[in-house]
Coordinates of C-alpha atoms and ligand atoms in Angstrom, one line a residue:
M1 CA 2.7 -6.8 -51.9
R2 CA -0.7 -5.5 -51.0
L3 CA -1.1 -2.2 -49.3
S4 CA -4.3 -1.6 -47.3
F5 CA -5.9 1.8 -47.8
S6 CA -5.0 3.1 -44.4
R7 CA -1.3 2.3 -44.9
V8 CA -1.3 4.1 -48.2
V9 CA -2.8 7.1 -46.5
L10 CA -0.1 7.1 -43.9
V11 CA 2.6 6.7 -46.5
L12 CA 1.2 9.8 -48.2
G13 CA 1.4 11.6 -44.9
L14 CA -2.3 12.3 -44.4
S15 CA -3.6 12.4 -41.0
A16 CA -5.4 9.2 -39.9
T17 CA -7.5 11.3 -37.5
S18 CA -9.3 13.0 -40.4
L19 CA -10.6 9.5 -41.4
A20 CA -13.3 7.6 -39.6
G21 CA -10.9 5.1 -37.8
V22 CA -12.2 2.0 -36.2
S23 CA -13.8 2.5 -32.9
V24 CA -14.3 0.1 -30.0
Q25 CA -16.9 2.0 -28.0
K26 CA -20.5 2.3 -29.1
S27 CA -20.9 5.9 -30.3
G28 CA -22.8 8.4 -28.2
L29 CA -22.7 6.1 -25.2
S30 CA -23.6 7.5 -21.7
V31 CA -24.4 5.9 -18.4
P32 CA -28.1 6.2 -17.5
K33 CA -28.9 8.4 -14.5
Q34 CA -30.2 5.5 -12.3
Y35 CA -26.7 4.1 -12.2
A36 CA -25.0 7.4 -11.3
S37 CA -24.5 6.6 -7.6
R38 CA -22.6 3.4 -8.4
R39 CA -19.5 5.3 -9.5
D40 CA -19.2 7.1 -6.2
Q41 CA -19.9 3.8 -4.4
V42 CA -16.8 2.3 -6.0
K43 CA -14.8 5.4 -5.1
D44 CA -15.8 4.9 -1.5
M45 CA -14.8 1.2 -1.7
F46 CA -11.4 2.3 -2.9
K47 CA -11.0 5.0 -0.2
S48 CA -12.0 2.5 2.5
S49 CA -9.8 -0.4 1.4
Y50 CA -6.8 1.8 0.5
G51 CA -7.3 3.5 3.9
A52 CA -7.1 0.1 5.6
Y53 CA -3.9 -0.7 3.6
M54 CA -2.3 2.7 4.7
K55 CA -3.3 2.1 8.3
Y56 CA -2.2 -1.5 8.7
A57 CA 0.2 -2.4 6.0
F58 CA 2.0 0.6 4.4
P59 CA 4.8 0.5 3.2
H60 CA 4.6 -3.2 2.9
D61 CA 3.3 -4.6 -0.4
D62 CA -0.1 -5.8 0.5
L63 CA -2.7 -5.7 3.3
A64 CA -3.9 -8.8 5.1
P65 CA -7.4 -7.3 5.4
S66 CA -9.0 -9.7 7.8
S67 CA -6.1 -10.1 10.3
T68 CA -4.9 -6.5 9.8
G69 CA -1.4 -7.7 9.0
F70 CA 0.6 -7.4 5.8
W71 CA 2.4 -9.3 3.1
D72 CA 5.5 -8.6 1.1
F73 CA 5.2 -10.6 -2.1
T74 CA 7.1 -8.0 -4.2
H75 CA 10.2 -7.0 -2.3
Q76 CA 8.5 -4.4 -0.1
W77 CA 8.4 -1.8 -2.8
G78 CA 4.9 -0.8 -1.8
A79 CA 3.1 -2.7 -4.6
S80 CA -0.3 -1.5 -3.5
V81 CA 0.7 2.2 -3.6
I82 CA 2.4 2.0 -7.0
D83 CA -0.2 -0.2 -8.6
A84 CA -3.0 2.0 -7.4
M85 CA -1.6 5.3 -8.6
P86 CA -3.5 5.4 -11.9
T87 CA -6.7 4.5 -10.1
M88 CA -6.2 7.4 -7.7
Y89 CA -5.6 9.8 -10.6
I90 CA -8.6 8.6 -12.5
M91 CA -10.9 8.8 -9.5
G92 CA -9.6 12.4 -8.8
L93 CA -8.0 11.5 -5.5
N94 CA -5.3 14.1 -5.9
D95 CA -4.0 14.1 -2.4
L96 CA -3.5 10.3 -2.4
F97 CA -1.9 10.5 -5.8
N98 CA 0.6 13.2 -4.8
D99 CA 1.5 11.3 -1.7
A100 CA 2.0 8.2 -3.8
V101 CA 4.3 10.2 -6.2
K102 CA 6.5 11.1 -3.2
F103 CA 6.5 7.6 -2.0
A104 CA 7.5 6.2 -5.4
A105 CA 10.4 8.7 -5.5
S106 CA 11.7 7.1 -2.3
V107 CA 11.7 3.5 -3.4
D108 CA 14.9 1.9 -4.4
F109 CA 14.0 -0.4 -7.2
T110 CA 17.5 -1.8 -7.5
Q111 CA 17.3 -3.8 -4.3
S112 CA 14.9 -6.5 -3.1
K113 CA 14.2 -5.5 0.5
T114 CA 13.0 -9.0 1.2
G115 CA 16.1 -10.7 -0.2
D116 CA 14.3 -12.9 -2.6
T117 CA 14.7 -13.1 -6.4
V118 CA 12.8 -10.6 -8.6
N119 CA 10.2 -11.6 -11.2
V120 CA 10.6 -9.7 -14.4
F121 CA 7.0 -10.0 -15.5
D122 CA 5.5 -9.1 -12.2
T123 CA 7.7 -6.1 -11.8
T124 CA 6.9 -4.9 -15.3
I125 CA 3.1 -5.1 -14.9
R126 CA 2.8 -3.9 -11.3
F127 CA 5.5 -1.3 -11.2
L128 CA 6.7 -0.2 -14.6
G129 CA 3.1 -0.2 -15.9
P130 CA 1.6 2.1 -13.3
L131 CA 4.6 4.3 -13.0
L132 CA 4.6 5.1 -16.7
S133 CA 0.8 5.3 -16.9
S134 CA 0.9 7.8 -14.0
Y135 CA 3.6 9.8 -15.7
E136 CA 1.4 10.1 -18.8
L137 CA -1.9 10.7 -16.9
S138 CA -0.4 13.5 -14.8
N139 CA 0.7 15.2 -18.0
F140 CA 4.5 14.5 -17.5
K141 CA 4.7 16.7 -14.4
H142 CA 6.5 14.1 -12.4
P143 CA 9.6 13.0 -14.3
V144 CA 10.6 11.0 -11.2
L145 CA 8.0 8.4 -12.2
L146 CA 9.8 7.9 -15.5
A147 CA 13.2 7.8 -13.7
K148 CA 11.9 5.1 -11.3
A149 CA 10.5 3.0 -14.2
K150 CA 13.9 3.3 -15.8
Q151 CA 15.8 2.4 -12.6
S152 CA 13.7 -0.8 -12.4
A153 CA 14.1 -1.8 -16.0
D154 CA 17.8 -1.2 -16.0
K155 CA 18.0 -4.1 -13.5
L156 CA 15.5 -6.3 -15.3
V157 CA 17.5 -6.2 -18.6
H158 CA 19.9 -8.7 -17.0
A159 CA 17.2 -11.3 -17.6
W160 CA 18.2 -11.5 -21.2
V161 CA 21.4 -13.6 -21.3
G162 CA 23.7 -13.5 -24.3
D163 CA 21.6 -13.5 -27.5
N164 CA 18.7 -15.3 -25.8
P165 CA 15.5 -13.7 -27.1
I166 CA 13.5 -15.0 -24.1
P167 CA 14.3 -13.5 -20.7
Y168 CA 14.7 -15.6 -17.6
S169 CA 11.8 -15.3 -15.1
F170 CA 13.7 -14.5 -12.0
L171 CA 16.8 -12.4 -11.2
N172 CA 19.0 -12.1 -8.2
F173 CA 19.3 -8.4 -7.8
T174 CA 22.5 -8.6 -5.8
T175 CA 24.4 -10.4 -8.5
N176 CA 22.2 -9.6 -11.5
Q177 CA 22.2 -13.3 -12.2
P178 CA 19.1 -15.0 -13.5
T179 CA 17.7 -18.2 -11.9
N180 CA 18.0 -21.0 -14.4
G181 CA 14.7 -22.7 -15.3
T182 CA 11.9 -22.5 -17.7
S183 CA 9.7 -19.5 -18.3
N184 CA 6.3 -19.2 -19.9
I185 CA 4.7 -17.1 -22.7
A186 CA 2.8 -14.9 -20.3
E187 CA 6.0 -13.9 -18.6
A188 CA 8.0 -13.4 -21.8
G189 CA 5.2 -12.0 -23.8
T190 CA 3.7 -9.4 -21.4
L191 CA 6.4 -6.8 -21.5
L192 CA 5.9 -5.0 -24.8
L193 CA 3.3 -2.4 -23.8
E194 CA 5.4 -1.2 -20.8
W195 CA 8.9 -1.5 -22.3
S196 CA 7.8 0.3 -25.5
R197 CA 6.4 3.1 -23.4
L198 CA 9.7 3.3 -21.6
S199 CA 11.6 3.5 -24.8
K200 CA 9.3 6.2 -26.1
Y201 CA 9.9 8.4 -23.1
T202 CA 13.6 7.7 -22.5
L203 CA 14.3 7.9 -26.3
N204 CA 16.3 4.7 -25.8
P205 CA 15.3 1.8 -28.1
K206 CA 17.0 -0.8 -25.9
Y207 CA 13.9 -1.6 -23.9
V208 CA 11.4 -2.0 -26.8
N209 CA 13.9 -4.0 -28.7
L210 CA 14.4 -6.6 -25.9
A211 CA 10.6 -7.0 -25.4
T212 CA 10.0 -7.2 -29.2
K213 CA 12.6 -9.8 -29.6
A214 CA 10.9 -12.0 -27.0
M215 CA 7.4 -11.4 -28.4
K216 CA 8.3 -12.1 -32.0
H217 CA 10.3 -15.1 -31.1
I218 CA 7.3 -16.7 -29.5
A219 CA 5.0 -15.7 -32.4
N220 CA 7.4 -17.2 -34.9
L221 CA 7.9 -20.6 -33.1
P222 CA 6.0 -23.6 -34.6
A223 CA 3.0 -23.8 -32.3
P224 CA 0.8 -26.8 -31.2
L225 CA -2.1 -25.2 -33.0
P226 CA -1.9 -22.3 -35.5
G227 CA -1.3 -19.0 -33.6
L228 CA -1.7 -20.8 -30.2
A229 CA 1.8 -20.8 -28.7
A230 CA 2.6 -23.5 -26.1
Q231 CA 2.7 -22.3 -22.5
V232 CA 6.2 -23.3 -21.3
I233 CA 9.3 -22.0 -22.9
D234 CA 13.0 -22.4 -22.1
P235 CA 15.1 -19.2 -22.2
A236 CA 18.3 -21.3 -22.6
T237 CA 17.1 -23.0 -25.8
G238 CA 14.4 -20.7 -27.0
N239 CA 12.1 -23.7 -27.5
F240 CA 8.7 -24.6 -26.2
V241 CA 8.6 -27.3 -23.5
G242 CA 5.6 -29.5 -24.1
G243 CA 2.5 -28.4 -26.0
Y244 CA 0.1 -27.1 -23.4
V245 CA -2.3 -24.5 -24.8
S246 CA -4.5 -22.2 -22.7
W247 CA -6.0 -18.7 -22.6
G248 CA -5.6 -19.0 -18.8
S249 CA -2.7 -18.5 -16.4
E250 CA 0.9 -18.6 -17.7
S251 CA -0.3 -18.0 -21.2
D252 CA -3.1 -15.4 -21.0
S253 CA -1.5 -12.0 -21.4
Y254 CA 0.8 -13.0 -24.3
F255 CA -2.4 -13.3 -26.4
E256 CA -3.8 -10.1 -24.7
Y257 CA -0.7 -8.1 -25.7
L258 CA -0.6 -9.3 -29.3
I259 CA -3.6 -7.2 -30.2
K260 CA -3.1 -4.5 -27.6
Y261 CA 0.5 -3.8 -28.8
A262 CA -0.7 -3.6 -32.4
R263 CA -3.2 -0.9 -31.3
L264 CA -0.9 1.0 -29.0
S265 CA 2.0 1.2 -31.5
N266 CA 0.1 1.3 -34.8
T267 CA 3.2 -0.6 -35.9
W268 CA 3.7 -1.4 -39.6
D269 CA 4.6 -4.9 -38.6
S270 CA 1.5 -7.1 -39.1
I271 CA 2.8 -10.1 -37.1
Y272 CA 0.9 -9.1 -33.9
I273 CA -2.5 -8.8 -35.5
D274 CA -2.0 -11.7 -37.8
T275 CA -0.9 -14.0 -34.9
W276 CA -3.8 -12.8 -32.7
K277 CA -6.4 -13.4 -35.4
T278 CA -4.9 -16.9 -36.1
A279 CA -5.0 -17.7 -32.4
V280 CA -8.6 -16.7 -32.2
D281 CA -9.5 -18.6 -35.3
S282 CA -7.8 -21.7 -34.0
S283 CA -9.5 -21.3 -30.7
I284 CA -12.9 -21.1 -32.3
R285 CA -12.2 -24.3 -34.3
S286 CA -10.5 -26.3 -31.5
L287 CA -11.2 -24.9 -28.1
L288 CA -14.6 -23.3 -28.1
K289 CA -17.0 -25.6 -26.4
K290 CA -20.8 -25.6 -25.6
S291 CA -21.8 -27.2 -22.3
T292 CA -24.3 -30.1 -22.5
V293 CA -26.3 -28.4 -19.8
G294 CA -27.4 -24.8 -20.4
N295 CA -25.6 -24.4 -23.8
H296 CA -23.0 -22.1 -22.2
T297 CA -19.9 -21.1 -24.2
Y298 CA -16.5 -21.9 -22.7
L299 CA -12.9 -22.0 -24.0
A300 CA -11.1 -25.2 -23.2
D301 CA -7.4 -26.0 -22.7
L302 CA -5.3 -28.4 -24.6
D303 CA -2.9 -30.7 -22.8
D304 CA 0.6 -31.8 -23.7
E305 CA -0.9 -34.8 -25.6
G306 CA -3.2 -32.6 -27.6
R307 CA -6.3 -33.7 -25.6
V308 CA -9.1 -31.1 -24.9
L309 CA -9.5 -30.3 -21.2
H310 CA -13.0 -29.2 -20.4
I311 CA -12.0 -26.6 -17.8
G312 CA -12.2 -22.8 -17.4
S313 CA -10.9 -20.3 -14.9
H314 CA -11.5 -16.8 -13.5
L315 CA -8.2 -15.7 -14.9
A316 CA -9.0 -16.9 -18.4
C317 CA -12.2 -14.9 -18.4
F318 CA -10.3 -11.9 -19.7
H319 CA -10.7 -13.6 -23.1
A320 CA -14.2 -12.3 -23.5
G321 CA -13.2 -8.7 -23.3
N322 CA -10.1 -9.3 -25.4
W323 CA -12.1 -10.8 -28.2
I324 CA -14.7 -8.0 -28.0
Y325 CA -11.9 -5.5 -28.2
G326 CA -9.8 -7.2 -30.9
G327 CA -12.9 -8.1 -32.9
K328 CA -13.9 -4.4 -33.0
L329 CA -10.4 -3.4 -34.1
V330 CA -10.2 -5.9 -36.9
Q331 CA -13.8 -5.2 -37.7
N332 CA -14.9 -8.8 -37.4
Q333 CA -18.3 -9.1 -35.8
T334 CA -18.0 -12.9 -35.6
I335 CA -15.2 -12.5 -33.2
V336 CA -17.1 -9.8 -31.2
N337 CA -20.1 -12.1 -31.0
Y338 CA -18.0 -15.0 -29.7
G339 CA -16.5 -12.7 -27.1
L340 CA -20.0 -11.7 -26.0
E341 CA -20.9 -15.4 -25.7
L342 CA -17.8 -16.1 -23.6
M343 CA -18.9 -13.2 -21.5
E344 CA -22.2 -14.9 -20.8
G345 CA -20.4 -18.1 -19.8
C346 CA -18.1 -16.3 -17.4
W347 CA -21.0 -14.3 -15.9
N348 CA -22.9 -17.5 -15.4
T349 CA -20.1 -18.5 -13.0
Y350 CA -20.9 -15.4 -10.9
A351 CA -24.7 -15.6 -11.2
S352 CA -24.8 -19.3 -10.1
T353 CA -22.9 -19.2 -6.8
T354 CA -24.1 -18.4 -3.2
A355 CA -21.9 -15.3 -3.0
G356 CA -22.7 -14.1 -6.5
I357 CA -19.0 -14.2 -7.2
G358 CA -17.3 -16.6 -9.6
P359 CA -14.8 -19.4 -8.5
E360 CA -11.1 -19.6 -9.3
R361 CA -11.5 -22.7 -11.5
F362 CA -14.4 -24.8 -13.0
A363 CA -15.2 -27.6 -15.3
Y364 CA -18.0 -28.7 -17.6
A365 CA -19.0 -31.3 -20.2
S366 CA -19.5 -30.7 -23.9
P367 CA -20.7 -33.0 -26.7
D368 CA -17.1 -34.1 -27.3
G369 CA -16.7 -35.3 -23.8
N370 CA -15.8 -34.2 -20.3
F371 CA -12.1 -35.0 -19.8
T372 CA -10.5 -32.6 -17.4
G373 CA -7.0 -33.9 -17.1
E374 CA -5.0 -37.0 -16.3
G375 CA -5.3 -37.8 -12.6
D376 CA -8.1 -35.3 -12.0
P377 CA -10.7 -36.7 -9.6
A378 CA -14.1 -37.5 -11.1
P379 CA -16.8 -35.0 -10.2
T380 CA -18.5 -35.7 -6.9
A381 CA -22.2 -36.3 -6.7
E382 CA -22.5 -32.7 -5.4
Q383 CA -20.5 -31.3 -8.3
L384 CA -22.6 -33.3 -10.8
A385 CA -25.9 -32.1 -9.3
F386 CA -24.6 -28.5 -9.5
Y387 CA -23.5 -29.1 -13.1
E388 CA -27.0 -30.4 -14.0
K389 CA -28.4 -27.1 -12.7
H390 CA -25.8 -24.5 -13.8
G391 CA -23.8 -26.0 -16.7
F392 CA -20.5 -25.8 -14.8
Y393 CA -19.1 -27.0 -11.5
Q394 CA -16.4 -25.4 -9.5
T395 CA -13.1 -27.3 -9.0
I396 CA -11.4 -24.6 -7.0
G397 CA -13.8 -22.4 -5.1
F398 CA -11.9 -19.5 -3.8
Y399 CA -12.1 -15.9 -4.9
V400 CA -9.0 -13.8 -4.5
L401 CA -10.3 -10.4 -5.5
R402 CA -9.5 -10.9 -9.2
P403 CA -10.8 -8.6 -11.9
E404 CA -11.1 -10.6 -15.1
V405 CA -14.9 -11.2 -15.3
L406 CA -15.6 -7.6 -14.4
E407 CA -12.9 -6.5 -16.8
S408 CA -14.6 -8.3 -19.7
N409 CA -18.0 -7.0 -18.5
F410 CA -16.5 -3.4 -18.8
Y411 CA -15.5 -4.1 -22.4
A412 CA -18.9 -5.6 -23.2
W413 CA -20.6 -2.5 -21.8
R414 CA -18.5 0.1 -23.6
A415 CA -18.7 -1.9 -26.9
T416 CA -22.5 -2.6 -26.9
G417 CA -24.2 -0.1 -24.6
D418 CA -26.4 -2.9 -23.2
T419 CA -27.3 -1.9 -19.6
K420 CA -27.4 -5.5 -18.5
Y421 CA -23.7 -5.2 -18.0
L422 CA -24.2 -2.2 -15.7
D423 CA -26.7 -4.3 -13.7
R424 CA -24.2 -7.1 -13.5
A425 CA -21.4 -4.8 -12.3
G426 CA -23.9 -3.4 -9.7
A427 CA -24.7 -7.0 -8.6
A428 CA -20.9 -7.6 -8.1
I429 CA -20.5 -4.4 -6.0
D430 CA -23.4 -5.5 -3.8
A431 CA -21.9 -9.0 -3.4
F432 CA -18.5 -7.5 -2.5
N433 CA -20.0 -5.2 0.1
K434 CA -22.1 -8.1 1.5
Y435 CA -19.4 -10.8 1.7
L436 CA -16.0 -9.3 1.4
L437 CA -16.0 -6.1 3.5
V438 CA -14.2 -6.7 6.8
P439 CA -14.0 -4.5 10.0
S440 CA -10.6 -3.1 8.9
G441 CA -12.4 -1.3 6.0
G442 CA -10.6 -3.6 3.6
Y443 CA -12.0 -6.2 1.4
A444 CA -10.9 -9.8 1.8
G445 CA -11.3 -12.7 -0.7
L446 CA -13.3 -15.9 0.1
N447 CA -12.1 -19.4 0.6
D448 CA -15.3 -20.7 -1.1
V449 CA -17.8 -18.7 -3.1
M450 CA -20.4 -21.5 -2.5
N451 CA -20.0 -21.1 1.2
P452 CA -19.2 -17.5 2.1
G453 CA -19.0 -18.5 5.8
A454 CA -16.0 -20.7 5.2
G455 CA -13.5 -18.0 5.9
Y456 CA -11.6 -15.2 4.3
W457 CA -8.7 -15.3 1.8
D458 CA -6.6 -12.9 3.8
I459 CA -4.7 -11.1 1.0
A460 CA -5.8 -7.9 -0.7
D461 CA -3.5 -8.1 -3.7
S462 CA -2.5 -4.9 -5.4
F463 CA -4.7 -5.8 -8.4
W464 CA -7.8 -5.1 -6.2
Y465 CA -6.9 -1.4 -6.2
A466 CA -5.4 -1.4 -9.7
E467 CA -7.8 -3.5 -11.6
T468 CA -11.0 -4.7 -9.9
L469 CA -12.0 -1.3 -8.5
K470 CA -10.7 0.6 -11.6
Y471 CA -12.7 -1.5 -14.0
L472 CA -15.8 -1.2 -11.8
Y473 CA -15.3 2.6 -11.5
L474 CA -14.9 3.1 -15.3
T475 CA -17.9 0.9 -16.0
F476 CA -20.0 3.6 -14.3
D477 CA -18.0 6.6 -15.3
D478 CA -18.6 8.8 -18.3
P479 CA -17.5 6.6 -21.3
K480 CA -15.6 9.5 -22.8
H481 CA -13.3 9.5 -19.8
I482 CA -10.5 6.9 -20.4
S483 CA -12.3 5.8 -23.6
L484 CA -11.3 2.5 -25.1
D485 CA -10.7 4.5 -28.3
N486 CA -8.0 6.7 -26.7
Y487 CA -6.3 4.3 -24.2
V488 CA -4.9 0.8 -24.1
F489 CA -4.7 -0.9 -20.7
N490 CA -1.8 -2.9 -19.6
T491 CA -2.7 -6.3 -18.1
E492 CA -2.9 -4.7 -14.7
C493 CA -5.3 -2.0 -16.0
S494 CA -2.9 0.8 -16.2
P495 CA -4.0 2.9 -19.2
F496 CA -1.6 4.1 -21.8
K497 CA -2.5 6.9 -24.2
A498 CA -3.0 5.5 -27.7
P499 CA -2.5 7.3 -31.0
P500 CA -5.5 7.7 -33.3
A501 CA -6.6 4.3 -34.5
L502 CA -5.8 3.2 -38.0
L503 CA -8.7 2.8 -40.3
S504 CA -8.2 -0.9 -40.1
Y505 CA -6.3 -3.5 -38.2
K506 CA -7.1 -6.2 -40.6
G507 CA -3.4 -7.1 -41.2
S508 CA -1.6 -6.8 -44.4
G509 CA 0.3 -10.0 -44.6
G510 CA 3.4 -8.2 -43.5
W511 CA 4.5 -5.7 -46.2
L512 CA 7.5 -4.3 -44.4
P513 CA 10.2 -6.5 -42.9
W514 CA 10.6 -6.0 -39.2
K515 CA 13.8 -4.4 -38.0
P516 CA 14.8 -3.5 -34.4
W517 CA 14.0 0.2 -34.0
K518 CA 17.2 2.2 -34.4
V519 CA 15.3 5.4 -34.3
W520 CA 12.6 6.0 -31.7
P521 CA 9.7 6.8 -31.9
T522 CA 8.1 5.3 -35.0
H523 CA 6.0 7.0 -37.5
G524 CA 3.5 9.6 -36.4
E525 CA 5.7 10.9 -33.6
V526 CA 8.5 13.5 -33.4
P527 CA 11.4 12.8 -31.0
A528 CA 11.7 15.4 -28.3
A529 CA 14.8 17.0 -27.0
T530 CA 16.1 15.9 -23.7
V531 CA 16.2 18.7 -21.2
S532 CA 18.8 18.7 -18.5
G533 CA 19.2 14.9 -18.7
V534 CA 15.5 14.2 -18.2
P535 CA 14.0 12.7 -21.3
R536 CA 10.8 14.5 -22.3
E537 CA 8.0 13.0 -24.2
G538 CA 7.6 13.4 -27.9
R539 CA 4.6 14.9 -29.7
K540 CA 1.6 14.4 -27.5
W541 CA -1.3 12.6 -29.1
Ligands
NAG1 C1 21.8 -13.8 -4.5 O1 23.2 -14.0 -4.7 C2 24.0 -13.8 -3.5 C3 25.4 -13.8 -3.9 O2 25.8 -15.0 -4.5 C4 23.6 -14.8 -2.5 O3 24.2 -14.6 -1.3 C5 22.1 -14.8 -2.3 O4 21.7 -15.8 -1.4 C6 21.3 -14.8 -3.6 N1 19.9 -14.6 -3.3 C7 18.9 -15.4 -3.7 C8 17.5 -15.1 -3.3 O5 19.2 -16.5 -4.3
NAG2 C1 22.7 -21.9 -15.2 O1 23.0 -22.7 -16.3 C2 24.3 -22.4 -16.9 C3 24.5 -23.3 -18.1 O2 23.3 -23.8 -18.6 C4 25.4 -22.6 -15.9 O3 26.6 -22.2 -16.5 C5 25.1 -21.7 -14.7 O4 26.1 -22.0 -13.7 C6 23.7 -22.0 -14.1 N1 23.4 -21.1 -13.0 C7 22.9 -21.5 -11.9 C8 22.7 -20.4 -10.9 O5 22.6 -22.7 -11.7
NAG3 C1 -13.8 -13.2 -38.9 O1 -13.3 -14.1 -38.0 C2 -13.7 -15.5 -38.2 C3 -13.1 -16.3 -37.0 O2 -11.8 -16.3 -37.1 C4 -13.3 -16.0 -39.5 O3 -13.7 -17.3 -39.8 C5 -13.8 -15.0 -40.6 O4 -13.2 -15.4 -41.9 C6 -13.4 -13.6 -40.3 N1 -14.1 -12.7 -41.3 C7 -13.4 -11.9 -42.1 C8 -14.2 -11.1 -43.0 O5 -12.2 -11.8 -42.0
NAG4 C1 -26.6 -23.0 -28.4 O1 -26.0 -21.7 -28.6 C2 -25.7 -21.5 -30.0 C3 -25.0 -20.2 -30.0 O2 -23.7 -20.3 -29.4 C4 -26.9 -21.5 -30.8 O3 -26.6 -21.3 -32.2 C5 -27.7 -22.8 -30.6 O4 -28.9 -22.7 -31.3 C6 -27.9 -23.1 -29.2 N1 -28.5 -24.4 -29.0 C7 -29.5 -24.7 -28.2 C8 -29.9 -26.1 -28.2 O5 -30.1 -23.8 -27.6
NAG5 C1 -18.3 -37.4 -17.5 O1 -18.5 -38.7 -18.1 C2 -18.5 -39.8 -17.2 C3 -18.5 -41.0 -18.0 O2 -19.4 -40.9 -19.1 C4 -19.7 -39.7 -16.4 O3 -19.8 -40.7 -15.4 C5 -19.7 -38.3 -15.6 O4 -20.9 -38.1 -14.9 C6 -19.5 -37.2 -16.6 N1 -19.4 -35.9 -15.9 C7 -20.1 -34.8 -16.3 C8 -19.8 -33.6 -15.5 O5 -20.9 -34.8 -17.1

């Protein structure tokens, strides 16, 4: 048994804050004056696009910005309102925030108004996350936000059947019966930030224990590559199905939450950090690729047969920021540097297109080959010509208002202080205003970033307000506001207040056996009394 210094300090009961803990942000960082107007520009983009949503789509889930219609992808619970709440609070849009609180109080999260089955992961990240984040940000003044998060979770718990550690993906809210079928590690492994916060504020360990059970089960299963869990998992058996490995969709935020949960909880259990570090190490060995043109850095996928797929995606580009963040926490500059290289590769997909916005999916060749998947069409002459110039070629050209490249760009700025990241965020804002702004005042996606005239992608998903605009705003905001050293973001960019960072997240090899928490909260916090049935938060950090 080996105790790290920080853990000894905590055992002795000394305050971790009196020590120089690890920090993610570059110290003394400030946004130079010449960028000052950008922050307000993003706030105006929010007001304009949210105004269009309110005018044409409220209380439906999402605006169809180009046709001024609406969509209901999430049971008509007003996804755009709820998901945008922390953005409103952070931007100081108090009237909008207060209206949103009133609206949230009116939503019945126990019924799908659209009659379809409910996705556990989506509901967690788009509803529980922002409700709990807003509850914290507004200093616990609106207990109804906590009550609504609990109302929702008390339905979602039915996704865990019997002793299954892995929840089913979809639930029938009428019968509380899950839909049979496989799930994936992103769905089962992107619950822990939100469900642990819910336990913290309700003083009920049920939620965190369910989410922990799922996360640890995945981390403990034999993986195709060390630390790199397979994508598909069957809740009925608890086993992986196939061996597909990716940092992209359906796997992504499981890896994201390994390191973020370690930071948010300061847990004694080293499995999260150790698994994350092993995953990154394996990725560097097996998935990190340099393009034969331009020497760009990309992270490949691995297919069920263990073959490297030379592909990348907008979604996966969160990896750059995640490696920068985690590399800082575990104090490993090698990982930070790879994160910064991945950032360059992702930014290149923006800088190279006609719109100045990156495509949904792309491919490349590296010295070990250019296989992109069985049955994938060979690149056309046009794609090859593009590759020879830019070191990647797009395979799916739409842009659906996703945040990931700008999310990583935000981490890169806050960690390094290099103003090139501010310039890039500025370039993205200009591209959005030039190509995405439509007459309704909303912003629409594009069908093809190489051909902005080829029509709009007519869905303004709630992550536009929650993530894309919040990451842009924070990029130009005072770095002390919502500092990466004081907050951990859920995968939908809802910030949770974090305790003081430990001196080191290097991992101990696991010196305390994990047990489900009987007593909540864990070390460093004092449980609060419950006042007239409304749970109050514990000691504030
Ligand atoms: C949910 O279950 C009810 C009762 O069995 C059924 O009528 C309904 O069609 C189901 N909904 C979905 C979306 O499967
Ligand atoms: C799901 O599978 C279980 C057994 O594996 C079965 O008992 C149940 O009826 C199935 N449910 C549905 C809705 O198919
Ligand atoms: C930093 O991370 C790299 C990549 O995983 C690893 O090879 C190296 O050993 C790590 N350095 C330390 C000091 O742990
Ligand atoms: C390619 O980039 C790597 C860093 O990722 C660098 O070490 C190497 O020298 C570069 N190679 C060329 C040919 O520029
Ligand atoms: C991939 O390799 C094949 C066969 O060597 C070649 O014809 C093709 O042009 C390559 N594609 C790229 C993008 O390099």
